[in-house]
mmCIF file of C-alpha atoms and ligand atoms in Angstrom:
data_model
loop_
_atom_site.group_PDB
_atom_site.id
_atom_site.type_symbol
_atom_site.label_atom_id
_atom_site.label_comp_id
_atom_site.label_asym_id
_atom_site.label_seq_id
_atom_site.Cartn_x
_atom_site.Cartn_y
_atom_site.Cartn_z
ATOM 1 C CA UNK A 21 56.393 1.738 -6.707
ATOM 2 C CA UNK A 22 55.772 -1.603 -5.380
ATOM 3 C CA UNK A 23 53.582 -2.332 -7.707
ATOM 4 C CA UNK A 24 55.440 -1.784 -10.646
ATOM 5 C CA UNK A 25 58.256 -4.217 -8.839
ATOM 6 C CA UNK A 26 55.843 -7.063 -8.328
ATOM 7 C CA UNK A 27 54.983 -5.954 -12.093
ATOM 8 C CA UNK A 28 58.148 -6.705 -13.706
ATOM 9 C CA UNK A 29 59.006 -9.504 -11.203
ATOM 10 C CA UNK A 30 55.989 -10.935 -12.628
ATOM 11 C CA UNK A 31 56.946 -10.315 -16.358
ATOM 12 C CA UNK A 32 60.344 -11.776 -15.338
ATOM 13 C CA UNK A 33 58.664 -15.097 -14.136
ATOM 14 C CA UNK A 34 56.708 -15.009 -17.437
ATOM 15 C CA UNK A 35 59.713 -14.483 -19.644
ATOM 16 C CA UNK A 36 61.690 -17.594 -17.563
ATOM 17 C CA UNK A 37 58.902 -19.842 -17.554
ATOM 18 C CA UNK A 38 57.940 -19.177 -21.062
ATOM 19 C CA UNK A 39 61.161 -19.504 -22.531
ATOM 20 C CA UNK A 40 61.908 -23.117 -20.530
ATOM 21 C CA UNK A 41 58.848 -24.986 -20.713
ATOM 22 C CA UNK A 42 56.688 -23.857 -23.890
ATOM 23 C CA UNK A 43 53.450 -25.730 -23.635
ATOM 24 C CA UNK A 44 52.592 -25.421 -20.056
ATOM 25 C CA UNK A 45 53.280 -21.867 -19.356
ATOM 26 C CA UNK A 46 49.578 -21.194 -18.450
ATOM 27 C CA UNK A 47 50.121 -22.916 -15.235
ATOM 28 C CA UNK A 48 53.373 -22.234 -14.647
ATOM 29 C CA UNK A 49 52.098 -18.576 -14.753
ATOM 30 C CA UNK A 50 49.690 -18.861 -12.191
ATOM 31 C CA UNK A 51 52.173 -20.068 -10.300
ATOM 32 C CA UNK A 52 54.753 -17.774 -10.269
ATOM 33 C CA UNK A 53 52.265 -15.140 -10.325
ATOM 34 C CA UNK A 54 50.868 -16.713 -6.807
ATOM 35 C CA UNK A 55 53.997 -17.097 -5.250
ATOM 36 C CA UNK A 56 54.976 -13.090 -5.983
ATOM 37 C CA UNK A 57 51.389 -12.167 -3.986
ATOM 38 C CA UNK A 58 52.507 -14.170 -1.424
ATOM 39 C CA UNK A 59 55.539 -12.593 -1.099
ATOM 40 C CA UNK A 60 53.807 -9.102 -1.702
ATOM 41 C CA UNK A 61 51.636 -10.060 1.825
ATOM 42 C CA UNK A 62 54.748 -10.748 3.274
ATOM 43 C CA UNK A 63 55.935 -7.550 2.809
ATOM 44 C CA UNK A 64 52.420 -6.076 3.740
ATOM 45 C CA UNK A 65 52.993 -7.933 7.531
ATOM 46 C CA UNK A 66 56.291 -6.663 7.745
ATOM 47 C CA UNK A 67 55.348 -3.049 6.930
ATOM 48 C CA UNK A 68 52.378 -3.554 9.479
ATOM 49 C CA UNK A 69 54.589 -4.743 12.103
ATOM 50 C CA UNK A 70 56.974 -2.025 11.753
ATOM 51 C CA UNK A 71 54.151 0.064 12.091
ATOM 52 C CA UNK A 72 52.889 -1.257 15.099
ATOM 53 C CA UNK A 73 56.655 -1.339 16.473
ATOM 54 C CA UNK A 74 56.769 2.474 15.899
ATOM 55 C CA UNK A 75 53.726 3.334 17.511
ATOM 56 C CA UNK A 76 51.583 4.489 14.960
ATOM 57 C CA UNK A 77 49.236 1.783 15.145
ATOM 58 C CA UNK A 78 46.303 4.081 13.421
ATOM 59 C CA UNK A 79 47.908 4.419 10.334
ATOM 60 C CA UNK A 80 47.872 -0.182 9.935
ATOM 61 C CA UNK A 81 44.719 -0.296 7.746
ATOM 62 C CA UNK A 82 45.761 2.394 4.954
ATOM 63 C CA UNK A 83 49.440 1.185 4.510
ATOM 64 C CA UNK A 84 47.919 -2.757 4.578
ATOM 65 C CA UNK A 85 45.987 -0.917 1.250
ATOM 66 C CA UNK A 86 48.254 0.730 0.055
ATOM 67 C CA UNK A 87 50.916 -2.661 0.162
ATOM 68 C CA UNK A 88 47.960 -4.623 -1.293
ATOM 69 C CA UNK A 89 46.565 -6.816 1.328
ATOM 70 C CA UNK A 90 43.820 -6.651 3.443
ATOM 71 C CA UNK A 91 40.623 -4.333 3.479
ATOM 72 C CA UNK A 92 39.077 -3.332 6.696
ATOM 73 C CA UNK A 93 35.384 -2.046 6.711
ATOM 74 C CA UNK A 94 33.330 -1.041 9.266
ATOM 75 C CA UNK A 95 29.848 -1.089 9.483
ATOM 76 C CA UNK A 96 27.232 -0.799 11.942
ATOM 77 C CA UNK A 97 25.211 -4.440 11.174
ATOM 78 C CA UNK A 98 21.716 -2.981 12.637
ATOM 79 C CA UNK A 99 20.271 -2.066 9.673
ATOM 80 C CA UNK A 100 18.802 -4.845 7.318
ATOM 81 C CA UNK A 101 19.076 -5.054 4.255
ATOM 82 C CA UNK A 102 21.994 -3.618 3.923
ATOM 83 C CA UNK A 103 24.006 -4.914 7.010
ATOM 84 C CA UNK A 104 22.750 -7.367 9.522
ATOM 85 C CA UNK A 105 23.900 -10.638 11.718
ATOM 86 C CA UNK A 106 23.475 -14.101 10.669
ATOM 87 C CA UNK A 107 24.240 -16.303 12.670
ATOM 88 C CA UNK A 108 28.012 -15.344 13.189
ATOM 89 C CA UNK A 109 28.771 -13.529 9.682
ATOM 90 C CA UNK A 110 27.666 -9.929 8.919
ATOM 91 C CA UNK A 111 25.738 -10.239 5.533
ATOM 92 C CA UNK A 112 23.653 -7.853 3.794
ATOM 93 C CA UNK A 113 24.016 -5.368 0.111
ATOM 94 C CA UNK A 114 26.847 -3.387 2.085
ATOM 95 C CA UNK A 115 28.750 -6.648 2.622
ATOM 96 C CA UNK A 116 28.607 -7.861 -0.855
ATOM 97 C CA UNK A 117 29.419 -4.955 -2.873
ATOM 98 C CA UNK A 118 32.191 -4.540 -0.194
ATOM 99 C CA UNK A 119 33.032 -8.501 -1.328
ATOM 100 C CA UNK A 120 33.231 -8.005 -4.540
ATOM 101 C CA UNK A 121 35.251 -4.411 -4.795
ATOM 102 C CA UNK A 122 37.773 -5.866 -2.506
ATOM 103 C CA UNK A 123 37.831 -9.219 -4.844
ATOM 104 C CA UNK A 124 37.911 -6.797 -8.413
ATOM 105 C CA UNK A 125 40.998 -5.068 -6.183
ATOM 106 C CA UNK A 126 42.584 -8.722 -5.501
ATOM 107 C CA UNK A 127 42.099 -7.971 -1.966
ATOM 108 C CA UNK A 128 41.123 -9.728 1.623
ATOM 109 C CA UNK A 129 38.423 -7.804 3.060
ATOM 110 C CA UNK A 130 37.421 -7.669 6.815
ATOM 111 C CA UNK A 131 34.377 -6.578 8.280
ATOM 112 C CA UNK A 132 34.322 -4.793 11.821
ATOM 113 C CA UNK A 133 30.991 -4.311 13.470
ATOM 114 C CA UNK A 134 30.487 -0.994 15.538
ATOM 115 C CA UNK A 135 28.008 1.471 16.622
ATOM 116 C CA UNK A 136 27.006 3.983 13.712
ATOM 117 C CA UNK A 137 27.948 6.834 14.818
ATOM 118 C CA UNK A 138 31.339 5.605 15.260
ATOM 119 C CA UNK A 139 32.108 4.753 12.041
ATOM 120 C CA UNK A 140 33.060 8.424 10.115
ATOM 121 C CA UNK A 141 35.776 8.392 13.050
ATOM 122 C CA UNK A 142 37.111 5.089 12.734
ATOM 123 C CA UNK A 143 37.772 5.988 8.857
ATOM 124 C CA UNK A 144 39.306 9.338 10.309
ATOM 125 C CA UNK A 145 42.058 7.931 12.517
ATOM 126 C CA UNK A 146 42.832 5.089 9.672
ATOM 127 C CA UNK A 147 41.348 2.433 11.936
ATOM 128 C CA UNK A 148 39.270 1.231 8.829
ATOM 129 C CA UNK A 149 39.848 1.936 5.177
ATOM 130 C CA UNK A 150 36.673 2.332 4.849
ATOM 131 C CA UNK A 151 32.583 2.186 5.522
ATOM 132 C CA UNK A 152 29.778 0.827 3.894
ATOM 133 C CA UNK A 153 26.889 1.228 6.186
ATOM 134 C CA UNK A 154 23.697 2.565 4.331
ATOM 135 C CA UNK A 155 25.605 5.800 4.733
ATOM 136 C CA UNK A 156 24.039 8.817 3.189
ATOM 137 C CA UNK A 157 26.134 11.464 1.303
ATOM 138 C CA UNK A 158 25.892 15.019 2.768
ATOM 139 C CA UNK A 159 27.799 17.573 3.219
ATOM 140 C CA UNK A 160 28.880 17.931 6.533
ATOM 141 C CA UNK A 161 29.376 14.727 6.100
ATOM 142 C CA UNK A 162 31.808 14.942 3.084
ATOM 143 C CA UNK A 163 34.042 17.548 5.111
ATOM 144 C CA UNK A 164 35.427 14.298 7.431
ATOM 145 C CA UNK A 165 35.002 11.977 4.608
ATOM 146 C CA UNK A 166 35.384 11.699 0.734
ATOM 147 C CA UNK A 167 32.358 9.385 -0.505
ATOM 148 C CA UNK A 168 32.804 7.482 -3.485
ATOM 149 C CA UNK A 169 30.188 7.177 -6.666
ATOM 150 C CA UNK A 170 26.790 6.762 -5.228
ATOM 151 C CA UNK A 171 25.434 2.993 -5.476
ATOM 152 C CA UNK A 172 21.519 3.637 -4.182
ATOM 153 C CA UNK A 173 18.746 5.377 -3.875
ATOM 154 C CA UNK A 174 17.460 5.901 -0.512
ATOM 155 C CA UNK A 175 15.002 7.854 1.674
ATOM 156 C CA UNK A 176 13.617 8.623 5.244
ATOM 157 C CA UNK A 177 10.844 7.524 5.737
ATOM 158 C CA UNK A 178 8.450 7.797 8.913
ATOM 159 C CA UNK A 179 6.865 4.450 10.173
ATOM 160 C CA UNK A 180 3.833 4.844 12.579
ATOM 161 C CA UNK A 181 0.593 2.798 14.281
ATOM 162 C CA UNK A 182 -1.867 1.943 12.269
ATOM 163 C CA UNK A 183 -5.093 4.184 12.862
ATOM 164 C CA UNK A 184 -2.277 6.903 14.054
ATOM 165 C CA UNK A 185 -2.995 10.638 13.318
ATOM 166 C CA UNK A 186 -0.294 10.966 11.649
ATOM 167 C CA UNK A 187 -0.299 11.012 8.243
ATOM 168 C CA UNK A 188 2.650 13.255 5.948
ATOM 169 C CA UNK A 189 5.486 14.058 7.526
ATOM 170 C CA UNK A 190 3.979 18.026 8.041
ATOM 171 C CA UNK A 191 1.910 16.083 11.108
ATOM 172 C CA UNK A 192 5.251 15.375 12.940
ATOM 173 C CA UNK A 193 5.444 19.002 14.841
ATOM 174 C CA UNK A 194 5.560 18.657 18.572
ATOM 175 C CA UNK A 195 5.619 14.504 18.528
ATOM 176 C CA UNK A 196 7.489 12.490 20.009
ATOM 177 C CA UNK A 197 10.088 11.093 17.316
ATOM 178 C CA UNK A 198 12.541 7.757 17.454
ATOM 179 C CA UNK A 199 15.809 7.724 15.713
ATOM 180 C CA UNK A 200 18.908 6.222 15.378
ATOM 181 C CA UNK A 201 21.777 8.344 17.003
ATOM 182 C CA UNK A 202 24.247 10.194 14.070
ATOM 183 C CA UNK A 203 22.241 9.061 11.304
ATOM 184 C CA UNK A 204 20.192 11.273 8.636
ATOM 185 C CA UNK A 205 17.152 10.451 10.356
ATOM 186 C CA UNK A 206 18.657 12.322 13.469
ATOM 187 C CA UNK A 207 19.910 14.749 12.119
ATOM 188 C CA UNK A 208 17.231 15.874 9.664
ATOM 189 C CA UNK A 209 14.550 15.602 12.214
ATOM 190 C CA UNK A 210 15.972 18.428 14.199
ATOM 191 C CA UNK A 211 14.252 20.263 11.489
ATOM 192 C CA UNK A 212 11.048 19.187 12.846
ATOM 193 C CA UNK A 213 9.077 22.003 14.498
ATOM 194 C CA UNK A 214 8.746 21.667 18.725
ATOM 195 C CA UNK A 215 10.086 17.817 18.136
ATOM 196 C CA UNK A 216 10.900 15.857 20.958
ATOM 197 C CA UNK A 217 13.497 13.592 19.844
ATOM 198 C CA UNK A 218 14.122 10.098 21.351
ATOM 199 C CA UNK A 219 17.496 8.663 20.423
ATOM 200 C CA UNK A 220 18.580 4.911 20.345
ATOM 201 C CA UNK A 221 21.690 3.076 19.670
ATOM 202 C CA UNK A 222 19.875 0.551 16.945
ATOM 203 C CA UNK A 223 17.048 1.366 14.793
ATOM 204 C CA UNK A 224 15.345 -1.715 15.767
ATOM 205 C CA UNK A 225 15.335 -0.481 19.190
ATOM 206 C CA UNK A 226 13.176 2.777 18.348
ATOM 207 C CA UNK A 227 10.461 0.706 16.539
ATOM 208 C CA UNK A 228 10.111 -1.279 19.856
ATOM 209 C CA UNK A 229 9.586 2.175 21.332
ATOM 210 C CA UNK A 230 6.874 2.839 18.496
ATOM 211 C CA UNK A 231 5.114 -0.124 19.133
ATOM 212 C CA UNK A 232 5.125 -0.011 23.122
ATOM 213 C CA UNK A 233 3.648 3.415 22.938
ATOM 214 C CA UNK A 234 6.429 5.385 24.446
ATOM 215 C CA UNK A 235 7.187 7.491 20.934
ATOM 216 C CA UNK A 236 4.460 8.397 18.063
ATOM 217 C CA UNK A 237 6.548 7.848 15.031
ATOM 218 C CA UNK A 238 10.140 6.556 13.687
ATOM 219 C CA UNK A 239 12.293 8.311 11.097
ATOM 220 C CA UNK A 240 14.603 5.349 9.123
ATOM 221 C CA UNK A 241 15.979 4.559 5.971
ATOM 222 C CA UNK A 242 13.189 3.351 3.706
ATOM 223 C CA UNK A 243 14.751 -0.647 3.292
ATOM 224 C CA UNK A 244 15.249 -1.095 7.032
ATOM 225 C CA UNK A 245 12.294 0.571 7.552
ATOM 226 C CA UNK A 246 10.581 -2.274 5.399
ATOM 227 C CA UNK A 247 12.310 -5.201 7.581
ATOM 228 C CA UNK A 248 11.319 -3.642 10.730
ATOM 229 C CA UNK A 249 7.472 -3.016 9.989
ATOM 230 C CA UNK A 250 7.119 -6.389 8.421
ATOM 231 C CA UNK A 251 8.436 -8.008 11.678
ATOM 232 C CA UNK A 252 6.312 -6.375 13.865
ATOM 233 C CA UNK A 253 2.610 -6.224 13.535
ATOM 234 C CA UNK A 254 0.228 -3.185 13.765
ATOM 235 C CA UNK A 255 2.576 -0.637 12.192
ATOM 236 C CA UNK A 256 3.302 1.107 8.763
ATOM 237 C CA UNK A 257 5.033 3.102 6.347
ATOM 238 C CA UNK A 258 3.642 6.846 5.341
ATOM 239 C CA UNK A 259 3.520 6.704 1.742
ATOM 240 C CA UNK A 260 5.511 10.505 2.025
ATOM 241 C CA UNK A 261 8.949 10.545 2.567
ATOM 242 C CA UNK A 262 10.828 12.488 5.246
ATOM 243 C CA UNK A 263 13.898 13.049 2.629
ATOM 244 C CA UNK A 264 15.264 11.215 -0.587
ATOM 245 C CA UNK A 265 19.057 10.437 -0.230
ATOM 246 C CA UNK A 266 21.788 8.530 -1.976
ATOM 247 C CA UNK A 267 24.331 6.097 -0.408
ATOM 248 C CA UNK A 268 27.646 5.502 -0.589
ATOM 249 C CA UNK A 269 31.474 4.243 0.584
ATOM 250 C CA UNK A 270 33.538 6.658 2.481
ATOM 251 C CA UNK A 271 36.805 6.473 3.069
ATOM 252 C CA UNK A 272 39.674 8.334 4.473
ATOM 253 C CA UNK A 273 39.583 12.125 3.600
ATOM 254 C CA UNK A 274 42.439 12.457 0.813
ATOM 255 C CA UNK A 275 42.955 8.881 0.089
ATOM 256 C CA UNK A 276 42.232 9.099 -3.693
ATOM 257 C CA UNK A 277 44.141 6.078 -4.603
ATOM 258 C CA UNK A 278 41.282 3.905 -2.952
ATOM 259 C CA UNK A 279 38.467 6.140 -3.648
ATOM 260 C CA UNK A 280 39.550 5.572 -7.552
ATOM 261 C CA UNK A 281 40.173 2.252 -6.996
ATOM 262 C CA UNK A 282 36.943 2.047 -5.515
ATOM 263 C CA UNK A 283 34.735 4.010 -7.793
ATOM 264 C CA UNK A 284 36.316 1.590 -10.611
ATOM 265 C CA UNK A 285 34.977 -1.397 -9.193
ATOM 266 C CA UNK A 286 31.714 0.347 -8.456
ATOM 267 C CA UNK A 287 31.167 1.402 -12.278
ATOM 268 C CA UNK A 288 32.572 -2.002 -12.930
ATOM 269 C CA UNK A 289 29.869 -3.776 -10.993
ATOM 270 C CA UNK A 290 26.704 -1.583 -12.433
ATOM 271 C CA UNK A 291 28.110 -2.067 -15.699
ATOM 272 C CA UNK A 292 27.793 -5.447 -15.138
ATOM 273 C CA UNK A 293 24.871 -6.037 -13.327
ATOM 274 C CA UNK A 294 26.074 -7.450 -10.601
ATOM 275 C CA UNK A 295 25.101 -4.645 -8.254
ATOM 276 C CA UNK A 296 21.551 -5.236 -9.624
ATOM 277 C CA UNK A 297 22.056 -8.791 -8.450
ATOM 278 C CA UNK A 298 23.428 -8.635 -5.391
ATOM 279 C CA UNK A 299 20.191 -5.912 -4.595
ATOM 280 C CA UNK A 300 17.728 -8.768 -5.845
ATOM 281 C CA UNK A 301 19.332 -11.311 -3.654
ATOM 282 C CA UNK A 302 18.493 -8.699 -0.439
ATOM 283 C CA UNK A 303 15.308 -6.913 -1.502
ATOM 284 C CA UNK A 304 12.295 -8.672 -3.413
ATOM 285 C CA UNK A 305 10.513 -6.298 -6.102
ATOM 286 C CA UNK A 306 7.232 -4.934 -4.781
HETATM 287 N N1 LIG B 16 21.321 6.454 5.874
HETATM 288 C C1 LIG B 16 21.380 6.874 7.234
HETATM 289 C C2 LIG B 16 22.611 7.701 7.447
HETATM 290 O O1 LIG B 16 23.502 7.664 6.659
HETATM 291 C C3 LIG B 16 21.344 5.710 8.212
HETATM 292 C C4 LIG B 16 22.405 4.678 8.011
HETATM 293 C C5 LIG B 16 22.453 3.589 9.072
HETATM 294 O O2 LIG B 16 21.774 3.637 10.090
HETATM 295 N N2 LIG B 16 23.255 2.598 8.874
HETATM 296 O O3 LIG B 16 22.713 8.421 8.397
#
């Protein structure tokens, strides 16, 4: 409904600035066009404040979307390409795609760093409006979450020594496996006859493992898995994958306005060939 106001105030502007100054109404427009956004923020703050004032400080990020202001995602920025540290900015696919949906929606986006398997929960309780983390549609997954339109192709793969024994993923029974806690790699490994399972907060953290001895093999997401090997010397990739999967955004169970929203800009962007872009910036073609 606010919308619609901010709508006609804007046609309103139009009409005015059309009707008393002809020639330059192009600018004009921007203007009064700017100055009703600003005044839509304002209203955004004051509905967050209230918010805050009544307690319900949980519900701040969806009604800042719904008012039209400000996009918080979380992320877990451990897992390169897709979302990593540089210097002080998280960068990575994730964070660009997230960029430029938030700029197709004429929105402010914020990124909030935490650990992965906090992230479905944040999006829960309306602390974020959303994740973008490398996250892998499943279904247990999509009763806490709805995911939007996939935007990649992904898989586990399993990263050992060189010269190790193992060599398809059937040679994983009884091993001693690294993964990174709540993710697909986790959880699918379960699956893995007599496995021991070693979990760690950061997948980086289990390929130190790997290489120190202390586990025989890591299950990751193929891209990171990429970053990780090239970084440290004397391991590999099996040329088998553990699973193939698809990413994509999830946000708040029910929230269809930003799912559609979201799933717009998405088809928007592969249309395009900007997502294509933005993936060539992060990964280099083989
Ligand atoms: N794709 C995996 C998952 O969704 C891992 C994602 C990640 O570690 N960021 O569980």
């Amino acid at each position: 409904m606010k919308k619609n106001k901010i709508a006609v105030a804007v046609a309103l502007c139009m009409a005015a600035v059309l009707t008393a100054c002809g020639g330059t109404a192009k600018t004009e427009t921007t203007k009064a066009a700017g100055a009703e956004t600003t005044k839509a923020e304002a209203e955004t703050t004051k509905a967050g404040a209230e918010t805050t004032k009544a307690g319900a400080e949980t519900t701040k990020a969806a009604e800042s979307s719904a008012a039209g202001g400000k996009l918080v995602m979380v992320t877990n920025a451990e897992f390169p390409p897709y979302e990593y540290h540089d210097n002080n900015d998280i960068v990575g696919i994730d964070a660009d795609i997230a960029k430029a949906i938030a700029d197709k929606m004429g929105m402010e986006l914020e990124i909030q760093d935490m650990a992965f398997d906090s992230l479905i929960p944040a999006v829960q309780s309306g602390k974020a409006d959303f994740t973008a983390a490398g996250m892998t549609v499943n279904e247990d997954r999509k009763k806490n979450v709805d995911f939007t339109d996939t935007y990649a192709q992904a898989a586990q793969v399993i990263i050992v020594k060189e010269g190790s024994e193992i060599k398809a993923p059937a040679d994983l029974d009884g091993k001693k496996i690294g993964v990174q806690t709540g993710t697909t790699g986790d959880i699918y490994a379960g699956d893995i006859k007599d496995a021991n399972i070693n979990r760690y907060n950061k997948g980086m953290e289990a390929v130190m493992a790997l290489t120190q001895g202390k586990i025989d093999a890591v299950v990751i997401d193929r891209e990171p898995a990429k970053v990780f090997v090239k970084e440290n010397a004397g391991l590999k990739i099996l040329d088998e994958a553990f699973t193939e999967e698809e990413y994509a955004i999830a946000v708040k169970k029910g929230n269809t306005e930003l799912l559609e929203k979201m799933n717009a800009a998405i088809k928007e962007l592969k249309d395009s060939g900007e997502l294509q872009k933005i993936v060539d910036k992060y990964i280099t073609a083989e």
